Short mmCIF file of C-alpha atoms in Angstrom, two decimals:
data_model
loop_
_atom_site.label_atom_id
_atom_site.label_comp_id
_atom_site.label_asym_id
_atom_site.label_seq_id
_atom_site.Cartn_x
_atom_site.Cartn_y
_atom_site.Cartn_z
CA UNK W 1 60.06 114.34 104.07
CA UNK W 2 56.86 113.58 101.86
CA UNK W 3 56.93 116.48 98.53
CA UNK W 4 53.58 117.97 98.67
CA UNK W 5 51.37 116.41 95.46
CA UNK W 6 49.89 118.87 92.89
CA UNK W 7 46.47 116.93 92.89
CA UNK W 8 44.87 119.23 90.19
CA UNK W 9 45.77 117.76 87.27
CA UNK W 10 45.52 114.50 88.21
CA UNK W 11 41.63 115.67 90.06
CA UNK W 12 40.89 117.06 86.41
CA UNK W 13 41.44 113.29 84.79
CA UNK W 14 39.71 111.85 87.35
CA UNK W 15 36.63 113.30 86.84
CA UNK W 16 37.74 112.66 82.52
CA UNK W 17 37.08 109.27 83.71
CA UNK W 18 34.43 109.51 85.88
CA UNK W 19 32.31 111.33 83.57
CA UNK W 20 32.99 108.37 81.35
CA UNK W 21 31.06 106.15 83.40
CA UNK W 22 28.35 108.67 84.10
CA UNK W 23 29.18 109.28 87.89
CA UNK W 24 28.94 113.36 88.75
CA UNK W 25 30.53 113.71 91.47
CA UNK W 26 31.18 117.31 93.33
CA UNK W 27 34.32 118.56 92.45
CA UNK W 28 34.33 121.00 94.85
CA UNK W 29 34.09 118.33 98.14
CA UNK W 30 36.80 116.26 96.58
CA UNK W 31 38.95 119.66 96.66
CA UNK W 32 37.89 120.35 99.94
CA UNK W 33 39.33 116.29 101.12
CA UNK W 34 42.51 116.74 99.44
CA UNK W 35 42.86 119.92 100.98
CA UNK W 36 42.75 118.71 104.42
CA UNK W 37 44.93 115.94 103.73
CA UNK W 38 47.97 117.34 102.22
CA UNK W 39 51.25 116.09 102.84
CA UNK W 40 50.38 112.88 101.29
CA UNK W 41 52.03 110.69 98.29
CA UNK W 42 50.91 110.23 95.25
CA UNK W 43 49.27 106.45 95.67
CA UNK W 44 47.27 108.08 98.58
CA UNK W 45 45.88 111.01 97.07
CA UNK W 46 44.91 108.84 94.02
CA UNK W 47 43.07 106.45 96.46
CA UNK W 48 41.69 109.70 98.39
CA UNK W 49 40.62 110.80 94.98
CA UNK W 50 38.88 107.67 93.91
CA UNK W 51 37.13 107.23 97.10
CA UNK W 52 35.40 110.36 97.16
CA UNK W 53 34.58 109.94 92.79
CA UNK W 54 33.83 106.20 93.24
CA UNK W 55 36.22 104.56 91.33
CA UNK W 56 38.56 101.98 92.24
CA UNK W 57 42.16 102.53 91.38
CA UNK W 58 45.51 99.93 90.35
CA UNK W 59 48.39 100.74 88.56
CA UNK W 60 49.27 98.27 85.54
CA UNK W 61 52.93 98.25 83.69
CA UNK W 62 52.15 99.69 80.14
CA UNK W 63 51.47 97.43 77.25
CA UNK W 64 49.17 96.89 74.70
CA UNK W 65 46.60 95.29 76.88
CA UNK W 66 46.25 98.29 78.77
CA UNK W 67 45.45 100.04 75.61
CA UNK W 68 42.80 97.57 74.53
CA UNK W 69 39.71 99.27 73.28
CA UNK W 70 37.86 97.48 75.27
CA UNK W 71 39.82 98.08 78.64
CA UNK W 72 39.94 102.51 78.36
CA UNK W 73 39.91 105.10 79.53
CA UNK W 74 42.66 104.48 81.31
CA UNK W 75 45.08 107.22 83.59
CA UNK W 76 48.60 107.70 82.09
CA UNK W 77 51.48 109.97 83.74
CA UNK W 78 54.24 110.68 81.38
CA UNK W 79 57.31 111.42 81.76
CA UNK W 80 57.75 114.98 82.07
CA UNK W 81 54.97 115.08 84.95
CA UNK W 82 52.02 115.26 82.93
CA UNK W 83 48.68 113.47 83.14
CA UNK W 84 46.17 112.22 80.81
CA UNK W 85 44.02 109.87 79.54
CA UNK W 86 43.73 107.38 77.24
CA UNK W 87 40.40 107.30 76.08
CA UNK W 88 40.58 106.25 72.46
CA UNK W 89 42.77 103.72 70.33
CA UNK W 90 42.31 103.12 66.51
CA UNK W 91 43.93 99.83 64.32
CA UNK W 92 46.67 102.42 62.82
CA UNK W 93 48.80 101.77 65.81
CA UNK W 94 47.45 105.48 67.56
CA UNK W 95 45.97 106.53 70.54
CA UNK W 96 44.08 109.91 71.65
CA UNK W 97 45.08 110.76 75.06
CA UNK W 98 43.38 114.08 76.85
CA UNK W 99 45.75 115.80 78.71
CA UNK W 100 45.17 117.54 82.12
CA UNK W 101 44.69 121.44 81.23
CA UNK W 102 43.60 121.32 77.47
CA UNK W 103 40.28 121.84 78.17
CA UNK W 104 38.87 118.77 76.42
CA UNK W 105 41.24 118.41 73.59
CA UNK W 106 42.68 115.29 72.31
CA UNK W 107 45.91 114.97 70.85
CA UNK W 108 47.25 111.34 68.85
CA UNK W 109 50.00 109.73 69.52
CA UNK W 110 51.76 106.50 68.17
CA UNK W 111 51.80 103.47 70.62
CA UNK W 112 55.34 102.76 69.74
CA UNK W 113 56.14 106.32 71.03
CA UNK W 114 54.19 105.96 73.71
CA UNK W 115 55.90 103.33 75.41
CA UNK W 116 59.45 105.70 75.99
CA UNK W 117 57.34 108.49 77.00
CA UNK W 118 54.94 106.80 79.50
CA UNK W 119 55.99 106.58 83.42
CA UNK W 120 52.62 105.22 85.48
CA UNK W 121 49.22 103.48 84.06
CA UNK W 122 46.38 103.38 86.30
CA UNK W 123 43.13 101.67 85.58
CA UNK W 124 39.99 103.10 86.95
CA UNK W 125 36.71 101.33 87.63
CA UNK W 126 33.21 102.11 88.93
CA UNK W 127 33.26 100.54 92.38
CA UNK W 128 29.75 100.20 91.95
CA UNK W 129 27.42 99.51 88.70
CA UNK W 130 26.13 102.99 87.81
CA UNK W 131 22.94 102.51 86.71
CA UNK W 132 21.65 102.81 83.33
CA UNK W 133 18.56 106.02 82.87
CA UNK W 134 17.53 104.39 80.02
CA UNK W 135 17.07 101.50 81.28
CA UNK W 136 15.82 102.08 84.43
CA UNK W 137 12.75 104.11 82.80
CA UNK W 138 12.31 100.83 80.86
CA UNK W 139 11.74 98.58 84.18
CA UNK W 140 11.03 101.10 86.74
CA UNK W 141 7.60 99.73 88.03
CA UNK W 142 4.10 101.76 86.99
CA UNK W 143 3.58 105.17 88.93
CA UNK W 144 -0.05 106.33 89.08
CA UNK W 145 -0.49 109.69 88.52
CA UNK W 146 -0.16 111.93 92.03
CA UNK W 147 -2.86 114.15 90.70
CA UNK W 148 -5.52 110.88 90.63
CA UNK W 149 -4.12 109.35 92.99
CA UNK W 150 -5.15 112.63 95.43
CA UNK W 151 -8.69 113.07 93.76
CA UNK W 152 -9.76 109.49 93.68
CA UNK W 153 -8.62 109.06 97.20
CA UNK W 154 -12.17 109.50 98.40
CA UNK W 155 -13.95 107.54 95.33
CA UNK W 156 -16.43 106.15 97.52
CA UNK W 157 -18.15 109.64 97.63
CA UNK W 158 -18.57 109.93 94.07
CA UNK W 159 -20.58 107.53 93.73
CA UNK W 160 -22.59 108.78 96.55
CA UNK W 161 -23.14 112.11 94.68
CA UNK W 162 -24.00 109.78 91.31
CA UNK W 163 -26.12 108.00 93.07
CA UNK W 164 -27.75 111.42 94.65
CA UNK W 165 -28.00 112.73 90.83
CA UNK W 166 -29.72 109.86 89.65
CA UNK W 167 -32.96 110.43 92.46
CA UNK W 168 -32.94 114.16 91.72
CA UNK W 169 -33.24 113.84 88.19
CA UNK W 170 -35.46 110.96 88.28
CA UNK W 171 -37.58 113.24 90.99
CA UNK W 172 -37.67 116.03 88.65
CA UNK W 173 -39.35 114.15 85.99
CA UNK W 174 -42.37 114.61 88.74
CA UNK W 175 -43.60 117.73 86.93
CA UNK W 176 -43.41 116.44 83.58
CA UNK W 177 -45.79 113.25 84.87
CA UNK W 178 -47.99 115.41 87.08
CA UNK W 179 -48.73 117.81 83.90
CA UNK W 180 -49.59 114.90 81.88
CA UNK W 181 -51.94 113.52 84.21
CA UNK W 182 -53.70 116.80 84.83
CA UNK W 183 -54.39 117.09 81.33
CA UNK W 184 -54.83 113.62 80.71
CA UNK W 185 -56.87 112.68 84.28
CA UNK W 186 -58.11 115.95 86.03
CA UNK W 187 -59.68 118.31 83.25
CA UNK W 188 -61.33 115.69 81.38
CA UNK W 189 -62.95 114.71 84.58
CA UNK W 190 -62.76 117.48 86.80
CA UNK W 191 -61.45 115.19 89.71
CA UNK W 192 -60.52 117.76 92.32
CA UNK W 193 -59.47 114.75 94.32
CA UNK W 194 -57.40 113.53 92.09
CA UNK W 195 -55.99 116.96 91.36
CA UNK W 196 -54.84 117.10 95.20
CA UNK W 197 -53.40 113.94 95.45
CA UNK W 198 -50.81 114.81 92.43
CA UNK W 199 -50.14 117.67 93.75
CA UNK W 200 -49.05 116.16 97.52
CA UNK W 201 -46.96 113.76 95.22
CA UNK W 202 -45.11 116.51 93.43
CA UNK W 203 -44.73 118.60 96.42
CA UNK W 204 -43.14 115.73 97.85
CA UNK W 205 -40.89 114.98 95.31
CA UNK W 206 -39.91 118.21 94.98
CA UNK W 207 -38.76 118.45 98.67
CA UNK W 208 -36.43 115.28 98.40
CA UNK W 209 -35.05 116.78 95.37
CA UNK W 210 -33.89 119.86 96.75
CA UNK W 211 -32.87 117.60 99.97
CA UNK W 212 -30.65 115.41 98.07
CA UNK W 213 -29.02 118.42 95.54
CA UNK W 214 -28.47 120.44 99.22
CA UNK W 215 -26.92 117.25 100.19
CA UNK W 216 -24.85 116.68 97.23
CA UNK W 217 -23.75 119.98 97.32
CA UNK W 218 -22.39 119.30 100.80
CA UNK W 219 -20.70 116.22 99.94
CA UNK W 220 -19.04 117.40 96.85
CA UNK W 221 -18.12 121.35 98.85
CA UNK W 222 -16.87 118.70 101.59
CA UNK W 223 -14.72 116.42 98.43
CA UNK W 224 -13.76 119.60 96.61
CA UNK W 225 -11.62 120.79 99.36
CA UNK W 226 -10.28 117.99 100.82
CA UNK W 227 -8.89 117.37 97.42
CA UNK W 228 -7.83 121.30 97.22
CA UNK W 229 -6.18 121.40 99.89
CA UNK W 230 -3.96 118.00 99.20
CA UNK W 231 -3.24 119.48 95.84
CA UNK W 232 -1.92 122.40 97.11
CA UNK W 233 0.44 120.91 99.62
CA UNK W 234 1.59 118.74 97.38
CA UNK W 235 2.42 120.98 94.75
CA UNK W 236 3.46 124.77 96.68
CA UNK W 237 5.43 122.30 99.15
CA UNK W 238 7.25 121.05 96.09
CA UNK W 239 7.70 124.69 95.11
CA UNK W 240 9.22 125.23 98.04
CA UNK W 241 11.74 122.54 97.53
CA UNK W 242 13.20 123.41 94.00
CA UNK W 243 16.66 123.84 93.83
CA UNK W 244 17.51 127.40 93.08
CA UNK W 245 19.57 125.65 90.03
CA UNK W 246 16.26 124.44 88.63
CA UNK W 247 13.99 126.87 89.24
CA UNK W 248 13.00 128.78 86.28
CA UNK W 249 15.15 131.71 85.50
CA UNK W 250 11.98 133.65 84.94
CA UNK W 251 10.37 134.85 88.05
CA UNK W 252 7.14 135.85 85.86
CA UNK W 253 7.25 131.99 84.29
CA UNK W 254 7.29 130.55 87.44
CA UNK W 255 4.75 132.45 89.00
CA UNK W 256 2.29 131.80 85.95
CA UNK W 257 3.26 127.62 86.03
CA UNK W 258 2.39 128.14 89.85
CA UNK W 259 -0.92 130.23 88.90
CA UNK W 260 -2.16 127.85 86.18
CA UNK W 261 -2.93 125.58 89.54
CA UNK W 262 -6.34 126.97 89.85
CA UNK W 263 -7.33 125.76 86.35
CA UNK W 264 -6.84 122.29 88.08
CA UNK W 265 -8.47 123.22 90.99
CA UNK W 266 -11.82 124.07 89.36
CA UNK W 267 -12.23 120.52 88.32
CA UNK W 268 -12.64 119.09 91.88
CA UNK W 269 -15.25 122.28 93.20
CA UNK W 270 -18.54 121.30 93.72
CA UNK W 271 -19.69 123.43 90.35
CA UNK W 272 -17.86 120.65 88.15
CA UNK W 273 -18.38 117.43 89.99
CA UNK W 274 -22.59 118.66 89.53
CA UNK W 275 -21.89 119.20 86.06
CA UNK W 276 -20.75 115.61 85.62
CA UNK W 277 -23.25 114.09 87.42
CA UNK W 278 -26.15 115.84 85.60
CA UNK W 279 -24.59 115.21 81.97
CA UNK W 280 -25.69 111.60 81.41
CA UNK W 281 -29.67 113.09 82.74
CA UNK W 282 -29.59 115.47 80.07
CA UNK W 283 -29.67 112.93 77.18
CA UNK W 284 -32.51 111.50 78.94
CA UNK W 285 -34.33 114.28 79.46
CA UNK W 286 -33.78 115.07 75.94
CA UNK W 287 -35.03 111.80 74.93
CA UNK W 288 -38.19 112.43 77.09
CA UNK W 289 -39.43 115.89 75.48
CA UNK W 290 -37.87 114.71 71.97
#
């Protein structure tokens, strides 16, 4: 008959270990395993165990190898039935071992002592390399930003609303030309003739002015909320996603992170992209009347 293994201390070094080597695993699933396997020995719940962490398990005689700086933690069951580990040894001849239930707390012991008091070593590696978060933000490749990524998508437009900005403002220097040459031309000479023909000019360049700013407000309405609409998925979907462990305990702080969206969202309306066009004209305009 196989005696039924009390896996909790020897769960609670485990995971000592485990959280060594930076591996989180969930407790609670491992619990669950050894649960539904009972009735099992104490090699095969340590290899349940270290399946479900991720570490690979072999029991070592004891000696000072085992206790090599270099070689902890490692799992030790003593002889009254407790469990530890070894996580620390100094050059006085000591060790810190962890025992199961103490929360944490270390206590020393002498290595000479050790060895009449120790029953079972196991050594525990990662059966896997667990990656490194420093270094993998070192070499992850480049990310462009989402945000750009989302509003440049349709760059090609842009320039088609520069481009539309350029022959507006360069049409609306019409009435600054057509006043000089009235004063200049017309008066002095009273050319009614003349007078006509400037005036079909400006009339003309005044309607493919407000053609191309209709039109430019039509591409950029037609930009604006392409891009709004992207933006939004992307970022009320993610909302949607958040673990209730990360949301924000603040319902109000949330709500306001989620709010301060429409700040962004005024930048790709048809208001601002005008705005940006127009700015470079303005210097030249100013240049003009200066």
């Amino acid at each position: 008959m196989i005696t039924k293994v009390d896996y909790q201390p020897w769960l609670q070094a485990i995971l000592t270990i485990a959280k060594h080597y930076r591996i989180e695993p969930s407790e609670e699933r491992v619990r669950l395993q050894l649960d539904w396997n009972q009735n099992q020995n104490l090699d095969e719940v340590l290899t349940l165990i270290g399946r479900q962490v991720g570490l690979s398990i072999r029991r070592v005689k004891f000696s000072n190898d085992v206790i090599n700086p270099w070689r902890l933690p490692v799992l030790v069951e003593l002889a009254d039935g407790q469990v530890g580990v070894i996580d620390k040894a100094d050059g006085t001849g000591h060790v810190s071992i962890q025992l199961s239930g103490d929360q944490g707390l270390a206590q020393k012991f002498a290595v000479g002592a050790l060895k009449h008091i120790v029953k079972n070593v196991f050594i525990l590696r990662p059966e896997k390399s667990v990656p490194d978060a420093r270094i993998d933000e070192y070499i992850k490749p480049y990310q462009p930003s989402w945000f750009w990524s989302i509003v440049l998508s349709d760059w090609k437009r842009y320039i088609d609303i520069m481009f539309a900005s350029m022959i507006a403002n360069v049409l609306a220097l019409a009435t600054i030309v057509f006043s000089m040459q009235v004063y200049d031309r017309v008066v002095p000479s009273q050319s009614i003739p003349t007078l006509w023909v400037l005036a079909g000019g400006v009339l003309i360049a005044a309607i493919f002015e407000f053609v191309l700013r209709i039109s430019r407000v039509y591409i950029s309405d037609i930009i604006g909320k392409r891009a709004d609409l992207r933006i939004s998925d992307r970022v009320f979907g993610h909302a949607l996603r958040i673990k209730n462990s990360e949301r924000s305990k603040s319902t109000g702080t949330f709500i306001s992170q989620i709010r301060e969206l429409e700040g962004v969202r005024e930048l790709v309306t048809s208001t601002t992209l005008g705005a940006i066009a127009d700015l470079p004209f303005f210097f030249l305009f100013l240049f003009i009347f200066a």
